[in-house]
Structure formats: structure tokens, C-alpha cells
Tab-separated table of N, CA and C in Angstrom:
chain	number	residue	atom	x	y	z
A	340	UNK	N	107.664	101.197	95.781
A	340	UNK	CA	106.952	100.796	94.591
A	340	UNK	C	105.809	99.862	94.983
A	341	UNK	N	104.370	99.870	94.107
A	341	UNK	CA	103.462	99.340	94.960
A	341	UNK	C	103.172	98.092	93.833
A	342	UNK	N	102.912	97.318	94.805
A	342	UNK	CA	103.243	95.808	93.805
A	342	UNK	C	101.154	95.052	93.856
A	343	UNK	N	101.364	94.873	92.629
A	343	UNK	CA	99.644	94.829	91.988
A	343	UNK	C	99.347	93.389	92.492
A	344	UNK	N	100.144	92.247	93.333
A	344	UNK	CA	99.502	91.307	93.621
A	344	UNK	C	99.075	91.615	95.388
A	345	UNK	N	99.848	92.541	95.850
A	345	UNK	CA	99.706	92.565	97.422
A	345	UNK	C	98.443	93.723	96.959
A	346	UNK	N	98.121	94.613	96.420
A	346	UNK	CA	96.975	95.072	96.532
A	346	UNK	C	95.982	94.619	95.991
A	347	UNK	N	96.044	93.416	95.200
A	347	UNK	CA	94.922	92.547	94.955
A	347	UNK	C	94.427	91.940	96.326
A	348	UNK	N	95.629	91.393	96.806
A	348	UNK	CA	95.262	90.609	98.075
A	348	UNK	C	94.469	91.408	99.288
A	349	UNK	N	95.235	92.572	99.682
A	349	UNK	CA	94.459	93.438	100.675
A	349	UNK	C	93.159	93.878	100.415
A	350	UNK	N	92.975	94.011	98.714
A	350	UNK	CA	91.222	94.061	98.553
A	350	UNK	C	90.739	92.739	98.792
A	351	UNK	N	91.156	91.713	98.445
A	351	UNK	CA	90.421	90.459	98.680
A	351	UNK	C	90.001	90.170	100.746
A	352	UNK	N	91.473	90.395	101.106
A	352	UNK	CA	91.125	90.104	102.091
A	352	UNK	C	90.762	90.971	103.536
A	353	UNK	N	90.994	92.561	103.063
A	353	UNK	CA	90.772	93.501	103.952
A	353	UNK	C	90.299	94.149	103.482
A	354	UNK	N	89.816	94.680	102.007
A	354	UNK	CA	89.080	95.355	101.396
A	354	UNK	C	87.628	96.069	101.966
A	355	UNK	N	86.850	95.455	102.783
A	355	UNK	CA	86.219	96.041	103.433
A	355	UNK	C	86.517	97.356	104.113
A	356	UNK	N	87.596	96.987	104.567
A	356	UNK	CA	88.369	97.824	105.715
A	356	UNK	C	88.952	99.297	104.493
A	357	UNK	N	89.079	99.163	103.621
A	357	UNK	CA	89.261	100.197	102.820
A	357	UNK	C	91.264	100.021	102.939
A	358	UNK	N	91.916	98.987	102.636
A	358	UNK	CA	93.333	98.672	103.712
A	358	UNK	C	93.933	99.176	101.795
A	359	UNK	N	93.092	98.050	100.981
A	359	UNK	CA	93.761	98.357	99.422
A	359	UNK	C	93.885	99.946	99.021
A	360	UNK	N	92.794	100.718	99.585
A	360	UNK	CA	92.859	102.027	98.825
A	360	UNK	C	93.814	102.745	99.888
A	361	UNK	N	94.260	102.799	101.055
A	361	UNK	CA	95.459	103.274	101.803
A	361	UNK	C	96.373	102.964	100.983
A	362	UNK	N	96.841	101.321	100.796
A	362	UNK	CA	97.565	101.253	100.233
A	362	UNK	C	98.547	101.734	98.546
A	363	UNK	N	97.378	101.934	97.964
A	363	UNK	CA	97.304	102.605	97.011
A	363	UNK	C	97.395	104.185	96.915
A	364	UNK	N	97.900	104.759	98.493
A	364	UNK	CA	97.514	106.211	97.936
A	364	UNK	C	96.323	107.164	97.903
A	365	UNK	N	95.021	105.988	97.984
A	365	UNK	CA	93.899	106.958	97.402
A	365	UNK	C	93.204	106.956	98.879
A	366	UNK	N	93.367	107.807	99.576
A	366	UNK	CA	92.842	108.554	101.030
A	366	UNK	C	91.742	108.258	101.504
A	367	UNK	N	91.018	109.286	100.485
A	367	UNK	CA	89.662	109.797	100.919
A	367	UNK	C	88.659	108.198	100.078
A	368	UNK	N	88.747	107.826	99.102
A	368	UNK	CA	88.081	106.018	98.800
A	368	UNK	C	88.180	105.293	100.350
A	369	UNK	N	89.885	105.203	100.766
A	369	UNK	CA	89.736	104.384	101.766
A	369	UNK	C	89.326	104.895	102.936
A	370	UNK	N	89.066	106.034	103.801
A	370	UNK	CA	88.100	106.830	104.419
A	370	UNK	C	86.816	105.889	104.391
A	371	UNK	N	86.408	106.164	103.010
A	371	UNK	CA	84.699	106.082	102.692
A	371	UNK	C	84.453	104.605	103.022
A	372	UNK	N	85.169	103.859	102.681
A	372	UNK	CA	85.130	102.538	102.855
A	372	UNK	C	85.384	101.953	104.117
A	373	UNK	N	86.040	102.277	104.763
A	373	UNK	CA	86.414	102.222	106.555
A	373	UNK	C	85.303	102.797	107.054
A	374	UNK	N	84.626	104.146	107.222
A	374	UNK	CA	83.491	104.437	107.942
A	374	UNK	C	82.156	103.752	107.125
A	375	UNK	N	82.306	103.450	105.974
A	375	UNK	CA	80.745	102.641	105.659
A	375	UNK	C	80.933	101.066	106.258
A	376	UNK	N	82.139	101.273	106.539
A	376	UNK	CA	81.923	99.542	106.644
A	376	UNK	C	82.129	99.723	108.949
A	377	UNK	N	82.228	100.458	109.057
A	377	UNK	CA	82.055	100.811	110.569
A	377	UNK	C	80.503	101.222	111.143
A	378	UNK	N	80.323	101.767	110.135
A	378	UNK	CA	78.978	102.365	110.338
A	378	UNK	C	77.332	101.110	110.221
A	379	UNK	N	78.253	100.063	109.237
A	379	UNK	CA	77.375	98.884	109.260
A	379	UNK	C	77.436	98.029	109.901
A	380	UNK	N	78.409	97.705	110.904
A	380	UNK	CA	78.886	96.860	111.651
A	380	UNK	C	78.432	97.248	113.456
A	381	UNK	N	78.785	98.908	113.291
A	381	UNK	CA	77.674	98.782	114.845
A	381	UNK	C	76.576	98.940	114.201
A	382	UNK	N	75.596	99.336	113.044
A	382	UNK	CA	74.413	99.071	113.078
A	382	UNK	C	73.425	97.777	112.786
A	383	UNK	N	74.713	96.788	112.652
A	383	UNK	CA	74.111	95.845	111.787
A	383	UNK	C	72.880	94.903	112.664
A	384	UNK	N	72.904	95.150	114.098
A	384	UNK	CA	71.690	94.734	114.797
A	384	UNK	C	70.573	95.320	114.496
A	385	UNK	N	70.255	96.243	113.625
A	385	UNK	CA	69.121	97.302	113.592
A	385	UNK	C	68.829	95.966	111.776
A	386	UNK	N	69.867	95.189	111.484
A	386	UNK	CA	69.624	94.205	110.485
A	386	UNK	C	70.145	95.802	109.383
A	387	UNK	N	69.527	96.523	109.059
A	387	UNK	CA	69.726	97.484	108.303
A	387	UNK	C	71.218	98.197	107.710
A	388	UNK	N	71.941	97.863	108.963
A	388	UNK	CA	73.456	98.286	109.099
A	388	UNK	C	74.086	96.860	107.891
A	389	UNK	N	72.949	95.582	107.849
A	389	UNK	CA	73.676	95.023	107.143
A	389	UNK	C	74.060	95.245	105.625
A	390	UNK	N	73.664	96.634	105.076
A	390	UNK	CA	73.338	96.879	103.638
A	390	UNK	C	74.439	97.479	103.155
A	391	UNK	N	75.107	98.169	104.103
A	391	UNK	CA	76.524	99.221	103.743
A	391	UNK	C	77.598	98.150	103.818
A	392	UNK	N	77.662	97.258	104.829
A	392	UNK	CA	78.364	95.899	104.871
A	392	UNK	C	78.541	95.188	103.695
A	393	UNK	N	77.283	94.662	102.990
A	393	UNK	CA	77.134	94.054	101.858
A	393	UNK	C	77.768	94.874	100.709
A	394	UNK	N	77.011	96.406	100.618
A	394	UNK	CA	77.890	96.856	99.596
A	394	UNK	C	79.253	96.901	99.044
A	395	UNK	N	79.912	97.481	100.664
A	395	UNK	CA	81.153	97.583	100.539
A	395	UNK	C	81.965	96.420	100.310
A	396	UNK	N	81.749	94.796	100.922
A	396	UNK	CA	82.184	93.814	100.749
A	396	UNK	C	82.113	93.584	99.450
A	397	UNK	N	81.130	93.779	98.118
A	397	UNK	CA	81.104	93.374	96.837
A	397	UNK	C	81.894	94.689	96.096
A	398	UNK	N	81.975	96.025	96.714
A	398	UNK	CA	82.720	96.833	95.843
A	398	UNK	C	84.536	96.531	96.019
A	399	UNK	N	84.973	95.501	97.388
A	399	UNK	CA	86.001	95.443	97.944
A	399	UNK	C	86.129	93.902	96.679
A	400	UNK	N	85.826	93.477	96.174
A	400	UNK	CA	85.471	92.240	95.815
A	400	UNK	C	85.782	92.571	94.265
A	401	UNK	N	85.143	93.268	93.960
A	401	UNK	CA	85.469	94.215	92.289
A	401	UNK	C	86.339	94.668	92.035
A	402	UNK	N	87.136	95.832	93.577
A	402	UNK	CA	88.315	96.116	93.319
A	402	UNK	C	89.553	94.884	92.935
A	403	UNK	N	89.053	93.973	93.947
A	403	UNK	CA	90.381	92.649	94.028
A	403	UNK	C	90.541	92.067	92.364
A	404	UNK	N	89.224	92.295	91.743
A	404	UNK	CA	89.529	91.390	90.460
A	404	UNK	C	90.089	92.464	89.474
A	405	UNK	N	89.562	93.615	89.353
A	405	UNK	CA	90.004	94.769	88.361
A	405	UNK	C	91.406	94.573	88.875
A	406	UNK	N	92.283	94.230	90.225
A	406	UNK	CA	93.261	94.781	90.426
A	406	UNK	C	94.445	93.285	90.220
A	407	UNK	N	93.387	91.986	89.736
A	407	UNK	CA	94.023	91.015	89.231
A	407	UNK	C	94.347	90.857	87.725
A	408	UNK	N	93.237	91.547	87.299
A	408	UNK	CA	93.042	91.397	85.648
A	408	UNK	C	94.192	92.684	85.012
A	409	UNK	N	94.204	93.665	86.077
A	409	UNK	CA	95.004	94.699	85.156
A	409	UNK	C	96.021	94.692	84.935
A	410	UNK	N	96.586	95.393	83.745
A	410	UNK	CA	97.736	94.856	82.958
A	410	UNK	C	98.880	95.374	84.138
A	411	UNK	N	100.203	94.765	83.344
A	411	UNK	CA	101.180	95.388	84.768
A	411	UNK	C	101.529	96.847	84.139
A	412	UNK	N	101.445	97.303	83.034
A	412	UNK	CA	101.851	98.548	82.654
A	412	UNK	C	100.987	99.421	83.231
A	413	UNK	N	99.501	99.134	82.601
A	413	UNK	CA	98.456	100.282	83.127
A	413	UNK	C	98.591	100.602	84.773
A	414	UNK	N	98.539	98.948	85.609
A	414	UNK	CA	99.016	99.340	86.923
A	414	UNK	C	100.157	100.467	87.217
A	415	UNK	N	101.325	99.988	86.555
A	415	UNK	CA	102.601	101.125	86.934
A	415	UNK	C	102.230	102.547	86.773
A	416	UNK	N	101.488	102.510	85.770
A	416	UNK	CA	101.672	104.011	84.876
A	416	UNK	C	100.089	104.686	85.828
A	417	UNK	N	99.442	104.181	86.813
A	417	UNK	CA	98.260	104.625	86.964
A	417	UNK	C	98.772	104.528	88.984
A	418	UNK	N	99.518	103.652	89.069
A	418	UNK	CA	100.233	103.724	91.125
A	418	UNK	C	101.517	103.774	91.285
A	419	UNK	N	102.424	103.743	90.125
A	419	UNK	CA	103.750	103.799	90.474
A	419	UNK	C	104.532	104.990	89.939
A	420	UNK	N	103.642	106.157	89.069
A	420	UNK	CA	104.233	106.805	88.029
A	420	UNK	C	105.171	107.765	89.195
A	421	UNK	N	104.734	107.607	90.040
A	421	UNK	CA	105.512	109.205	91.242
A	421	UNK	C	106.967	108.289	91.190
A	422	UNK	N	106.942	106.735	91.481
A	422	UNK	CA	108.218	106.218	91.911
A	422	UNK	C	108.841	105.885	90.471
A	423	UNK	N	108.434	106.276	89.601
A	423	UNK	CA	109.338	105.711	88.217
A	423	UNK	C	109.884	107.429	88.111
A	424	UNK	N	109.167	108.329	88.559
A	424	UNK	CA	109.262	109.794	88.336
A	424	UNK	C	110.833	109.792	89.136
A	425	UNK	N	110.444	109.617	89.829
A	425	UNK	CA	111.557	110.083	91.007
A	425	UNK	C	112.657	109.391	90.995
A	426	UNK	N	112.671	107.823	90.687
A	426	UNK	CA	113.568	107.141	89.799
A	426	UNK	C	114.649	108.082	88.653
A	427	UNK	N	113.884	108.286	87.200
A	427	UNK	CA	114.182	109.210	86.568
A	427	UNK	C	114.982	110.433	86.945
A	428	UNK	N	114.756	111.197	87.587
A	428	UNK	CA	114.830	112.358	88.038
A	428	UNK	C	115.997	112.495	88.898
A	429	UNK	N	116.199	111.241	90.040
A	429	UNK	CA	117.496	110.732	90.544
A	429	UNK	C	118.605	110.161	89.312
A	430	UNK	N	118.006	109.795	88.585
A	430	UNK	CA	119.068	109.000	87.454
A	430	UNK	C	119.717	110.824	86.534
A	431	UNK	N	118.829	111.044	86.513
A	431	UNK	CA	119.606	112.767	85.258
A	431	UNK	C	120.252	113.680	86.847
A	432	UNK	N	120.312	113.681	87.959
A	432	UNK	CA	121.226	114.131	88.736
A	432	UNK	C	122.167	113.399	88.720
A	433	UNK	N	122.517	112.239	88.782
A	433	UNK	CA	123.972	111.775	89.167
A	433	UNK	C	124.366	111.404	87.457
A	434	UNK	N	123.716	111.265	86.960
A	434	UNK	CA	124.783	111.811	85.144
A	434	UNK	C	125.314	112.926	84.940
A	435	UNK	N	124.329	114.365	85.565
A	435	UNK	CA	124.790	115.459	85.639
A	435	UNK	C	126.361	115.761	86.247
């Protein structure tokens, strides 16, 4: 079960790294976010590399607060619904 203060935190504090959207499940976000933020970091001597850096650090920054402010239901029902599923689903086999 994925708990909405540790993925606040991993956007706050690794979010760059794309560590919150692994954590969360969502693949291909944290992909995009790991190679933009790789891709700015060896370029960032060209000064230019520093722009994908910046981005990604303020979109890693947005995620952390959307993922402080959101309710705990919408969280469950939007990252946990597979483990409340499967919960369920184990509970009507052993009543059976």
C-alpha cells in the first residue's frame, strides 16, 4: 500500500530523479523525469543543460505539494485502488 506522506517526501527530496513517480507506479513520467534531469546535468556546462534541470526541479516541487494537499481518499482511490482491489477479492475467497 503506497503511503501519501513518503511520496510527498521522495518528490520533495528526489523528485528530480523521477524516484516519486517509480514509486507511484507511473513508469514512463518517471523515465521522462530521470533522463531530462540526466540529460541536464551532463549538459549543464554548455549553461543550457541548466533549463531541463530547472524545469524538472519545479515540476518535482508541484508534484510534492499536490501530493501534500491531496485528500487521503482521492490519494487511495487514484494509487492504492489495485491494493484495496485485491484486499477485497482475498476477503470474498476465504468467506467463500
Amino acid at each position: 500500500m503506497k503511503n501519501k506522506i513518503v511520496a510527498g517526501l521522495l518528490a520533495l527530496f528526489l523528485g528530480t530523479l523521477g524516484i516519486h513517480k517509480f514509486y507511484l507506479n507511473e513508469t514512463k513520467p518517471g523515465v521522462v523525469y530521470l533522463v531530462c534531469y540526466l540529460v541536464g546535468f551532463l549538459t549543464c556546462w554548455l549553461i543550457i543543460g541548466l533549463i531541463p534541470m530547472l524545469v524538472i526541479s519545479i515540476l518535482a516541487l508541484i508534484d510534492a505539494i499536490k501530493l501534500f494537499v491531496m485528500d487521503d481518499q482521492v490519494f487511495d482511490n487514484r494509487y492504492n485502488q489495485n491494493y484495496f482491489d485485491r484486499l477485497n477479492s482475498n476477503k470474498m475467497i476465504l468467506n467463500d
